[in-house]
Short mmCIF file of C-alpha atoms in Angstrom, two decimals:
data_model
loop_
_atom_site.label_atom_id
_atom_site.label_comp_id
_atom_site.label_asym_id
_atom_site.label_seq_id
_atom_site.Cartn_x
_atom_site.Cartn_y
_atom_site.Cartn_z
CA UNK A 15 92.56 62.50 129.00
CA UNK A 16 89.41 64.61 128.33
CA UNK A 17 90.27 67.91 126.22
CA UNK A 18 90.65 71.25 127.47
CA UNK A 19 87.88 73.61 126.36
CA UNK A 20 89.10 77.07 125.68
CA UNK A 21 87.59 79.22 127.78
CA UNK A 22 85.82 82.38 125.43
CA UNK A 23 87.10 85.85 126.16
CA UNK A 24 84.46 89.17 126.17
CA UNK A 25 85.59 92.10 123.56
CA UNK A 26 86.71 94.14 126.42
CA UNK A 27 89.28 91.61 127.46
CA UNK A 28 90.69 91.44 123.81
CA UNK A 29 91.13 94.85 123.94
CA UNK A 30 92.73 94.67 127.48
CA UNK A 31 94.98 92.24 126.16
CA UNK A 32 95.79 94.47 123.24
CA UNK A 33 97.19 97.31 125.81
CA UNK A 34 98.97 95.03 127.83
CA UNK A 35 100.62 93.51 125.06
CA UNK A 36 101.58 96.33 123.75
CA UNK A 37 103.05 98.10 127.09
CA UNK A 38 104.80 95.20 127.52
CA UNK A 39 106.04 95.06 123.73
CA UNK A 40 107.20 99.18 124.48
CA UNK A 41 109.20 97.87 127.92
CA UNK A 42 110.78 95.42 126.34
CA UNK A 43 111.53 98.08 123.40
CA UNK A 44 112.73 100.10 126.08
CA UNK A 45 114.98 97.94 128.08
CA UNK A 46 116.69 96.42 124.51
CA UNK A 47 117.33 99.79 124.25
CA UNK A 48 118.76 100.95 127.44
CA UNK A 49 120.94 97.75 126.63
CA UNK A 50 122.25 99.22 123.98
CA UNK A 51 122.92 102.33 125.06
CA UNK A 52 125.16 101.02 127.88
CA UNK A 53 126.90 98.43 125.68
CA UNK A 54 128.16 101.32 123.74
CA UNK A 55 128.81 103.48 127.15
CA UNK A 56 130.87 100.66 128.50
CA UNK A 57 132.68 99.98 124.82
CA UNK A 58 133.84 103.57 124.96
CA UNK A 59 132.13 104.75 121.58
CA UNK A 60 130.46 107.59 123.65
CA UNK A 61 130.98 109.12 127.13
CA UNK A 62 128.03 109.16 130.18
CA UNK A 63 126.08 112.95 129.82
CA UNK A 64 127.52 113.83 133.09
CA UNK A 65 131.08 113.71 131.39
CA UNK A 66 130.46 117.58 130.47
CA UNK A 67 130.00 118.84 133.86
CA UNK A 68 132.63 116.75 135.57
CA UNK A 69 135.15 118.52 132.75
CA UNK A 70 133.42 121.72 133.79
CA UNK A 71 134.40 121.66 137.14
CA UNK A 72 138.50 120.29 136.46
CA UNK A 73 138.81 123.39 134.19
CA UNK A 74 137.00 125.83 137.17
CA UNK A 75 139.69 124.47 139.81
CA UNK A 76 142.79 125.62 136.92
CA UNK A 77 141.47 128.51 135.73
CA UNK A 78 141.89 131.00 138.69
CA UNK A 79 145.87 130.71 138.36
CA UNK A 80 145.98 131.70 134.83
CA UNK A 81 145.32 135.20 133.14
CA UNK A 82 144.72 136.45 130.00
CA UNK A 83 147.94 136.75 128.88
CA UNK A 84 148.92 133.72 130.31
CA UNK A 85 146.05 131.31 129.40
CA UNK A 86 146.97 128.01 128.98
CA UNK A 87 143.46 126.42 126.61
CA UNK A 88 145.53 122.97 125.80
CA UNK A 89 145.14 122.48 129.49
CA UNK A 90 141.76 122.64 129.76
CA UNK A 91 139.46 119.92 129.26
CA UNK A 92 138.23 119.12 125.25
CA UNK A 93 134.40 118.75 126.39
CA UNK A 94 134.46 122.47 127.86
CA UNK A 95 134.02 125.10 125.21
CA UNK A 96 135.21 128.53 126.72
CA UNK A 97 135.32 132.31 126.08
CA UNK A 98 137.65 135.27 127.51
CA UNK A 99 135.88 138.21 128.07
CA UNK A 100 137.53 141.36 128.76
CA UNK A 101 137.70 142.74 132.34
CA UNK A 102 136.59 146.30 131.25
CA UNK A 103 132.76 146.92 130.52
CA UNK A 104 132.21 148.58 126.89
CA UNK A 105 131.05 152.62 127.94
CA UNK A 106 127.47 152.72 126.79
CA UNK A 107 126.56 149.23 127.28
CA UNK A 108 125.21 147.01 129.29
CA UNK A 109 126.93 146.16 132.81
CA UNK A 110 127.67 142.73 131.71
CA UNK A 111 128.17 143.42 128.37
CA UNK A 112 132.43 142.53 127.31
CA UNK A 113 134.49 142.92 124.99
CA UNK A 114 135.65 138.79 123.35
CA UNK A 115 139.31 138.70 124.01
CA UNK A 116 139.59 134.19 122.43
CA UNK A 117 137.24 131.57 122.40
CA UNK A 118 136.79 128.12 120.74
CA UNK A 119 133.26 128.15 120.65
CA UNK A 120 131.56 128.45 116.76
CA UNK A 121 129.47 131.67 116.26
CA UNK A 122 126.43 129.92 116.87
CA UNK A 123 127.36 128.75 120.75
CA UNK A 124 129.18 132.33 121.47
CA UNK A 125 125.84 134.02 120.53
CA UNK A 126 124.23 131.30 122.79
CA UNK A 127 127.16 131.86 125.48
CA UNK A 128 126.82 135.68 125.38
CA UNK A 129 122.95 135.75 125.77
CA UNK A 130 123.40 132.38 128.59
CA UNK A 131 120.76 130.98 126.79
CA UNK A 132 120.25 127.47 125.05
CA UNK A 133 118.72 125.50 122.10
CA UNK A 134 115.43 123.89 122.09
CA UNK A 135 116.84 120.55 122.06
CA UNK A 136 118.89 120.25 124.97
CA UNK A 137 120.00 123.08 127.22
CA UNK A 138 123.37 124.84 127.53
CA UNK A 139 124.76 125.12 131.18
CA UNK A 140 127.53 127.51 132.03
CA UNK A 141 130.02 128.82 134.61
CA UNK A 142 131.82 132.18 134.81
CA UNK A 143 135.52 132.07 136.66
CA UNK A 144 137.48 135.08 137.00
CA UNK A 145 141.29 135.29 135.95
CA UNK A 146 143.41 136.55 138.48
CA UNK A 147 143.76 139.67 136.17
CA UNK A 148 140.28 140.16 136.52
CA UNK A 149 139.11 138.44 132.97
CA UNK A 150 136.60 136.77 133.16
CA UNK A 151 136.30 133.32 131.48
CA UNK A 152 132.55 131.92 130.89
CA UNK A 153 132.61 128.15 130.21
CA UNK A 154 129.55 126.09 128.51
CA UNK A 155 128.74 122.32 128.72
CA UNK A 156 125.92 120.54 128.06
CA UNK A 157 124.41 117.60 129.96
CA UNK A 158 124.30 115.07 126.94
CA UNK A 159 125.61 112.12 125.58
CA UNK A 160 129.12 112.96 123.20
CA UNK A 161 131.06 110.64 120.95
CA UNK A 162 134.34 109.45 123.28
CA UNK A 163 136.54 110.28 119.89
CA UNK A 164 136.59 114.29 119.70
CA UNK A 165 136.86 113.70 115.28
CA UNK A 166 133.52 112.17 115.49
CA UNK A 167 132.05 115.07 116.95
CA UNK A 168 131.75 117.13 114.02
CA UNK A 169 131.63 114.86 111.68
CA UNK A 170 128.64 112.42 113.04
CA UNK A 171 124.99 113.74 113.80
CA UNK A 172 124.56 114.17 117.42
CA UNK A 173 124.54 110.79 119.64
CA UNK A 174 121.23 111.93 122.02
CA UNK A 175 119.29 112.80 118.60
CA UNK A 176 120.38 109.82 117.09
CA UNK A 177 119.12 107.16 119.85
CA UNK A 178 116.11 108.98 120.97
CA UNK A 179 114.73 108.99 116.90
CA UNK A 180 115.88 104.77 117.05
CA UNK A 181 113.89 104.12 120.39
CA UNK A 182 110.85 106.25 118.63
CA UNK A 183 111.16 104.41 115.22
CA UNK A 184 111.36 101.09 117.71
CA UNK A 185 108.46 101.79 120.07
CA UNK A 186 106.46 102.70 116.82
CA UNK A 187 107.77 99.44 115.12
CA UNK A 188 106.73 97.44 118.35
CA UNK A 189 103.27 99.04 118.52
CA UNK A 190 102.35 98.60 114.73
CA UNK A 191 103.24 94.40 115.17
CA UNK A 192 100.96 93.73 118.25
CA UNK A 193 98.44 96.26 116.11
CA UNK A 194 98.50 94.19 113.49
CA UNK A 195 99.00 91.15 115.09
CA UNK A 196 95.52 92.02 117.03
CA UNK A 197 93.51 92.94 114.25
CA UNK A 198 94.29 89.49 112.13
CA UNK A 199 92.73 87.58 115.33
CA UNK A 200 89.85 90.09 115.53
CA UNK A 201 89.13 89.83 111.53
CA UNK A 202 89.69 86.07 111.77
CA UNK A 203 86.98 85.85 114.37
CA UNK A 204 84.75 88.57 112.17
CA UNK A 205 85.85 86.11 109.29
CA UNK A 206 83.62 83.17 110.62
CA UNK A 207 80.48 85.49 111.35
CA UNK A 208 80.69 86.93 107.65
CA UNK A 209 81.02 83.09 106.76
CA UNK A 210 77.76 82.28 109.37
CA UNK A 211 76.01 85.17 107.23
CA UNK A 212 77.27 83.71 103.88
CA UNK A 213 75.27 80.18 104.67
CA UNK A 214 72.27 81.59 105.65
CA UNK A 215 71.74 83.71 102.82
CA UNK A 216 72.74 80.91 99.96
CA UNK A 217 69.55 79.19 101.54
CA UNK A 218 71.46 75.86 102.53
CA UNK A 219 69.97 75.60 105.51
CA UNK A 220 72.16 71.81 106.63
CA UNK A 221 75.22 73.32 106.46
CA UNK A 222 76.26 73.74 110.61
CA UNK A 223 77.74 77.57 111.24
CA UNK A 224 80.90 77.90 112.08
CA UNK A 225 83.06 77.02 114.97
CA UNK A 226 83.60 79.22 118.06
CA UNK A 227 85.23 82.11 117.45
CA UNK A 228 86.29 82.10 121.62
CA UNK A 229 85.17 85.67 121.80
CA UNK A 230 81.78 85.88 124.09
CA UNK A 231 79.84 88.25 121.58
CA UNK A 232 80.64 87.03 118.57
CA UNK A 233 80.11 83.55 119.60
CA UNK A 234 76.29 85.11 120.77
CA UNK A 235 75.81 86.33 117.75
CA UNK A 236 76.94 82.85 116.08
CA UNK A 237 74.42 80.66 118.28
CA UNK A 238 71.54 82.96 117.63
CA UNK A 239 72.20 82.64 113.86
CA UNK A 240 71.90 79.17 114.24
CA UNK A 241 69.00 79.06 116.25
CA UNK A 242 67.74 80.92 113.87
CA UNK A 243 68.98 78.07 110.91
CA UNK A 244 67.67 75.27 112.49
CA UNK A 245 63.89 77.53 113.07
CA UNK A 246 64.44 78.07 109.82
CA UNK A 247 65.11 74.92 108.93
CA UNK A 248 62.37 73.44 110.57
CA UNK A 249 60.01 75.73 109.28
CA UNK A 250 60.64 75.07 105.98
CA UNK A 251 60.45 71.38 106.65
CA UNK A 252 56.84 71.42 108.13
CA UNK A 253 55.59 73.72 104.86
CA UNK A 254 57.38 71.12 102.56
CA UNK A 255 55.44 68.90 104.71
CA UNK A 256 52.18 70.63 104.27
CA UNK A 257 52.64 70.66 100.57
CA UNK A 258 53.52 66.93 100.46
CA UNK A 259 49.58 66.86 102.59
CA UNK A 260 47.99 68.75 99.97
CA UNK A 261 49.18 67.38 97.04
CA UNK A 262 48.36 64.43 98.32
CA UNK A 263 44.58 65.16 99.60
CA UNK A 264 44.31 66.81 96.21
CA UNK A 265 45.30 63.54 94.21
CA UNK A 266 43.24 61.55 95.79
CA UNK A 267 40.06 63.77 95.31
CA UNK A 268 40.55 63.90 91.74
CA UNK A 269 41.06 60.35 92.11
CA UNK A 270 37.71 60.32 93.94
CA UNK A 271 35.72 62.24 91.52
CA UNK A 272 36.98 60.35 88.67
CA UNK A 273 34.57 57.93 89.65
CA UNK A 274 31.29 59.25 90.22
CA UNK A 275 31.91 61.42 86.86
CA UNK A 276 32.56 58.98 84.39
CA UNK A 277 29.38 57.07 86.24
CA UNK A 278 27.25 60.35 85.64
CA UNK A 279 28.70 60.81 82.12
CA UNK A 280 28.13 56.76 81.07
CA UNK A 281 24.48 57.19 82.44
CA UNK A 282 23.77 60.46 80.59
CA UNK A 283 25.53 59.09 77.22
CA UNK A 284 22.85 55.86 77.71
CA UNK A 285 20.47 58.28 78.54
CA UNK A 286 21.36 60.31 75.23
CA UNK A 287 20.82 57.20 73.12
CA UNK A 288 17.05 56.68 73.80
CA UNK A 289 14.41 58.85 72.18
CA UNK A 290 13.85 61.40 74.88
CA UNK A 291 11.54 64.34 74.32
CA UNK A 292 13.31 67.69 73.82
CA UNK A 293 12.98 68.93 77.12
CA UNK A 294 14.81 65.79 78.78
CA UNK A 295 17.21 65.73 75.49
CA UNK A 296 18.37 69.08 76.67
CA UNK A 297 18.47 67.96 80.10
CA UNK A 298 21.00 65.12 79.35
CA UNK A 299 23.26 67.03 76.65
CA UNK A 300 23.61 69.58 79.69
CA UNK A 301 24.63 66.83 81.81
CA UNK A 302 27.20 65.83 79.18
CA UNK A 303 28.85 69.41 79.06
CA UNK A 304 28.52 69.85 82.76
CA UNK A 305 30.26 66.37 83.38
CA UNK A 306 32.75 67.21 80.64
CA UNK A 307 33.81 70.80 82.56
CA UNK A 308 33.91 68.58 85.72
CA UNK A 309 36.60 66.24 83.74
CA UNK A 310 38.69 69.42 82.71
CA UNK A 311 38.41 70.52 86.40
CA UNK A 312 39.27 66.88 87.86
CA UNK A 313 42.64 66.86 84.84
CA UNK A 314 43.17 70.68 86.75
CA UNK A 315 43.68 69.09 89.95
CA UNK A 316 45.90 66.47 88.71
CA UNK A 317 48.02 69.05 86.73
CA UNK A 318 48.29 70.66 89.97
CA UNK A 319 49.24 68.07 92.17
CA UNK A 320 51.66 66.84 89.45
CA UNK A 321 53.18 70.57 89.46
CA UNK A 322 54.71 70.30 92.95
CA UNK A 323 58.61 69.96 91.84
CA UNK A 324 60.24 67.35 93.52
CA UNK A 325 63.42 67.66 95.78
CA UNK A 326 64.84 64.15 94.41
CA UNK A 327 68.95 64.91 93.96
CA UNK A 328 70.18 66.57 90.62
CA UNK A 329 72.43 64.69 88.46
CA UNK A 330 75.10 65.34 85.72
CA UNK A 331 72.67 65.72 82.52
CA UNK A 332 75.45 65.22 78.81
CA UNK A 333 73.38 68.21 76.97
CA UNK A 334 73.82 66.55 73.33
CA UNK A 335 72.19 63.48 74.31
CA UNK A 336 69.28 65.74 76.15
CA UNK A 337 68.77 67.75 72.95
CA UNK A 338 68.24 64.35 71.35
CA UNK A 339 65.76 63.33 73.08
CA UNK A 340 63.99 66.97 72.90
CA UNK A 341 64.26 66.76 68.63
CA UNK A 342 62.44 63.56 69.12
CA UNK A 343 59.78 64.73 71.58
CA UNK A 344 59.08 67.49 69.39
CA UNK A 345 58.24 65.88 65.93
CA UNK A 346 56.30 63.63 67.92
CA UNK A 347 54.13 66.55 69.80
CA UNK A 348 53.99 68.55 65.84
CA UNK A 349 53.44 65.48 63.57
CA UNK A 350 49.59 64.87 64.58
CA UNK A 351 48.49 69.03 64.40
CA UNK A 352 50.42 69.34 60.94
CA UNK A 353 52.80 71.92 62.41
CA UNK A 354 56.53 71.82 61.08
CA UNK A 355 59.08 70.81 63.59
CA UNK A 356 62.86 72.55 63.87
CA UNK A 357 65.50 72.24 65.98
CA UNK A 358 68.91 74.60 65.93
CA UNK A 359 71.46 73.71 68.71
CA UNK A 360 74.49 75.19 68.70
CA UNK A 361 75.97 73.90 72.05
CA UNK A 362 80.08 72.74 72.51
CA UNK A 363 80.71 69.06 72.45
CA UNK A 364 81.33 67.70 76.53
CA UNK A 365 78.97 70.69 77.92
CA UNK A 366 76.47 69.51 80.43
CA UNK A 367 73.59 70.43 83.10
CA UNK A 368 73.26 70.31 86.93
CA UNK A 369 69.47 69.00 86.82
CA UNK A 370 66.61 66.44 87.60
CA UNK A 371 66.23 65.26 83.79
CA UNK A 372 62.55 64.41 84.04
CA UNK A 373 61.38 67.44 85.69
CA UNK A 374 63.40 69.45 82.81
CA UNK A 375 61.90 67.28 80.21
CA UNK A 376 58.45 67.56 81.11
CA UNK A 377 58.98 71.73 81.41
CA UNK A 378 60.42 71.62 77.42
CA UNK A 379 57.37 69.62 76.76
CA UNK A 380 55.32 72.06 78.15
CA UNK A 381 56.42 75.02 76.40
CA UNK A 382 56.01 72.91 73.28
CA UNK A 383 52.45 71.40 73.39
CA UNK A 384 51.70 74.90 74.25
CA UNK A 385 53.58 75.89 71.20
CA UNK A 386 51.55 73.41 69.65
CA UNK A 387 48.28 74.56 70.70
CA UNK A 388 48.10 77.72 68.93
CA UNK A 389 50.21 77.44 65.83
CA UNK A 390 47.78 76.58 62.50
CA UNK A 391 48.21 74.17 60.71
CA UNK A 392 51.23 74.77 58.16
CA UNK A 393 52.61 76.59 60.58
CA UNK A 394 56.27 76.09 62.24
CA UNK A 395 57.57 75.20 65.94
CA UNK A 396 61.67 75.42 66.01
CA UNK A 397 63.17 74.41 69.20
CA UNK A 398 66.73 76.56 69.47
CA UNK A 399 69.34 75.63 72.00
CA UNK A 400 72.67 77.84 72.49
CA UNK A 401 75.24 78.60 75.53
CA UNK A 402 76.18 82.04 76.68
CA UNK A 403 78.80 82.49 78.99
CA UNK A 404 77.64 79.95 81.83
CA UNK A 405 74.47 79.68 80.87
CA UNK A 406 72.16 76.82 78.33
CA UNK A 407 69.54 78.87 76.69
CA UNK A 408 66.39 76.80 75.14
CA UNK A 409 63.86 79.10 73.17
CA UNK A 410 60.54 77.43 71.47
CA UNK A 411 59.50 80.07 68.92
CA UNK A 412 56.18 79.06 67.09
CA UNK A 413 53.71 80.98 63.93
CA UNK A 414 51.16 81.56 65.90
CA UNK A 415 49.19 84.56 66.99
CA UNK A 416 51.59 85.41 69.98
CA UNK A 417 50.77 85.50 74.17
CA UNK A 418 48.05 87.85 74.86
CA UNK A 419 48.83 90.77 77.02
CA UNK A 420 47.43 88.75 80.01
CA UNK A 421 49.64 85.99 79.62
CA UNK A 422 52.49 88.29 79.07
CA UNK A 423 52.17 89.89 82.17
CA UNK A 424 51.16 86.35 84.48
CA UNK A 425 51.95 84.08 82.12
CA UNK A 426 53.99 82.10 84.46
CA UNK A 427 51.44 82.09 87.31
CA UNK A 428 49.73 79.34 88.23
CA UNK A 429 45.93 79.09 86.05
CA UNK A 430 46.73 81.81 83.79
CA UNK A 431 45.36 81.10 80.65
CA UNK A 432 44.33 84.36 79.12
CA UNK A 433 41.04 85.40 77.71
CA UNK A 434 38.31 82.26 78.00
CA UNK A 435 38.36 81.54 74.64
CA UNK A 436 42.10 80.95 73.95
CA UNK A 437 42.33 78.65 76.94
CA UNK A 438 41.16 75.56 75.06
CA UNK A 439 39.99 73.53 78.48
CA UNK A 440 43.87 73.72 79.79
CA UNK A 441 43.94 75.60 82.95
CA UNK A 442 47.18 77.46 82.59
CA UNK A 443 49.78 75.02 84.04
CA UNK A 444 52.18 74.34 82.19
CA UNK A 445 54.66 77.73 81.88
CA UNK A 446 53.43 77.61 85.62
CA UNK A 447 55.47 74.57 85.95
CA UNK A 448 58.38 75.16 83.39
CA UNK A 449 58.67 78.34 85.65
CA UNK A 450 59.04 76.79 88.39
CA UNK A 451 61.35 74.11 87.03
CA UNK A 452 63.29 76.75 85.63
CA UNK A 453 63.90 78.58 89.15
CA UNK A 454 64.51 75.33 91.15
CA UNK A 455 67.69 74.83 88.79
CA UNK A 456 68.71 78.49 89.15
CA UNK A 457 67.15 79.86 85.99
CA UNK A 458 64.33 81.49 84.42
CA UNK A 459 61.65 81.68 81.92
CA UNK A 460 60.82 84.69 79.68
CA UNK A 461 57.88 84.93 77.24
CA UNK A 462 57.58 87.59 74.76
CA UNK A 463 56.37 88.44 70.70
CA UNK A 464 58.15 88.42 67.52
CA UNK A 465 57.14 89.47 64.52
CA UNK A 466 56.52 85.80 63.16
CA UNK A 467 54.76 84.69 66.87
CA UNK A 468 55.64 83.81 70.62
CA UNK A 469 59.21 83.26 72.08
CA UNK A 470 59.39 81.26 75.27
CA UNK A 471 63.20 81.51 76.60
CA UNK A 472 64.43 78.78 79.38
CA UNK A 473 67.83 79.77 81.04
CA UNK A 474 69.87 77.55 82.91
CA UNK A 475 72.87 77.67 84.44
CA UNK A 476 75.86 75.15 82.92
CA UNK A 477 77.20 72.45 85.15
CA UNK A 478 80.96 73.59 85.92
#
């Protein structure tokens, strides 16, 4: 059977979901507690709001038989409250204004009775019957909800109060779930953009975004992102592409102009041998050093080509047995220039490297022939190796006269050598390449003086 696709919903709809979810949430809140309500009507724990008036009227139809010295309260309803007022009006007062003869109202509701007014809550109804003395009798309900036991009613908060703060404390319950509920989709869907972000700006350009989110925009958003990985992608490919090109055209012209110039050179050294006059002499010997820069020029281009770092996979690299073969490399690179070779490592037993081993090799050995290069004779190379926190730090400190202020500041750029006369025919490759090796694996290099010479520093981040 082929599977259902799930249809993707726009932002408004989520949101139009959201309200109808929660209206629904807020009738259902409702209608659990109308429930209720009548559950506890029909058990008898409380009496219907229109109880009040219905006692009103019993105690209106029994009142006009009785006077005030005759007034019978036990037979008068328990949910009417009532005051006796006296038939004469008080001389200097208002018309309506009587002197209390009994009441069972509190102070509070005989204020309330006198003035026919009512709380803010709910509101105070009333009804004045004459005696047949003339007293009259004012009687007060209210329209509300009271306990069916009369020694609950001044003991327990008031019913109404009561349910209408449980349906509020319910409808806000309701609301804050479908809230909530709402906003984990919406940050679960935000979740996989952030994610979508995340991969493009770690570089890994293979990794495929993230699944549908089923919401119209955001799932936009996520195709142009990866339109814009696999453009990326692509371009990326074509200048790795381009590189490969060049580095290949560039090998195979210094492959091409090896030729010609050790022809040129073999004729000028035969050349050289004969007894020329002085004029030709000088002739050929400037044949010799021209062919000889040519040769430093043709090794540039090879150093070049050879500096393109190669995307082959990393492996697990054991650090001791690395460091090994580094000790080794180095007395062999100091032995033939008279330079003293140390090494210090200091690294934890098991600790090891993420990395292409020959391209990491061949940066060491750059940093060390260049060592090499300018340290006298007597003088002293030491290779140091340590870890800090999660990274392997190599330093090559030499006795020589330090990086120039030019190589300082470009050091690691490709054919910086520093003044003309320090660059010894090498056309500034290798920190160019340790550099670069350096960065491919997620490090760096830093070159700087000491007091006894120059400090090369290669970082590198430890294999987890």
């Amino acid at each position: 059977m082929e599977k259902r696709v799930k249809r993707a919903r726009t932002l408004n709809g989520l949101l139009f979901g959201y309200l109808v979810r929660t209206i629904l949430a807020c009738a259902a809140v409702a209608i659990l507690w109308f429930a209720l309500l009548m559950g506890m009507i029909q058990a008898g724990f409380v009496l219907p709001a229109y109880e009040g008036s219905d006692a009103t009227l019993q105690a209106m139809e029994q009142l006009p038989a009785m006077s005030a010295d005759h007034f019978d309260a036990a037979a008068l309803p328990d949910l009417c409250r009532w005051v006796l007022l006296d038939s004469r009006v008080t001389p200097g007062t208002a018309a309506d204004s009587r002197d209390v003869l009994a009441t069972n109202m509190t102070e509070e509701q005989l204020s309330l009775a006198l003035a026919l007014g009512s709380p803010l809550i709910y509101t105070h109804f009333y009804r004045d019957v004459p005696l047949i003395d003339g007293t009259l009798c004012r009687l007060q309900y209210d329209f509300s909800m009271p306990y069916a036991d009369p020694a609950l009613r001044g003991k327990l908060p008031d019913f109404q109060g009561c349910m209408t703060l449980l349906l509020l404390l319910w409808l806000a319950a309701a609301v804050l779930w479908i809230t909530r509920r709402t906003a984990r989709q919406l940050r679960e869907k935000t979740g996989q953009l952030t994610r979508a972000c995340r991969i493009l700006a770690e570089g890994d350009l293979s990794v495929p975004m993230p699944g549908p989110t089923h919401l119209r925009e955001l799932d936009e958003a996520l195709q142009t992102m990866d339109r814009l990985r696999k453009e990326l992608a692509a371009s990326l490919k074509a200048q790795w592409l381009l590189e490969e090109q060049r580095s290949q055209r560039l090998a195979a012209l210094a492959h091409d102009l090896k030729t010609p110039l050790t022809v040129v050179r073999g004729n000028a050294e035969l050349l050289v041998e004969d007894a020329l006059p002085a004029p030709q002499r000088q002739a050929v010997e400037a044949i010799l050093r021209s062919s000889d820069r040519a040769a430093q020029y043709v090794a540039a281009l090879r150093d070049v080509c050879a500096a393109q770092v190669s995307h082959a996979p990393a492996e697990v690299l054991p650090i001791t047995g690395w460091l090994a073969e580094l000790r080794t490399l180095g007395q062999e690179l100091c032995a033939p220039h008279h330079v003293s070779f140390a090494a210090e490592f200091s690294t934890p037993d098991g600790a090891t490297l993420q990395a292409r081993r020959q391209e990491l090799t061949r940066a060491v050995e750059n940093l060390l022939a260049n060592a090499v290069r300018f340290t006298p004779a007597e003088g002293q190379i030491t290779l140091g190796c340590r870890c800090e926190a999660d990274f392997l730090i190599l330093t090559v400190q030499d006795t020589g006269p330090g990086f120039p202020a030019e190589i300082l500041q470009h050091g690691a750029q490709m054919f910086s050598t520093g003044d003309t006369a320090r660059s010894d025919g090498h056309q500034g490759l290798g920190l160019y390449f340790a550099r670069t090796v350096a960065e491919a694996h997620g490090g760096s290099l830093q070159l700087c003086n000491t007091p006894s010479g120059a400090l090369a520093t290669l970082q590198l981040p430890l294999h987890a």
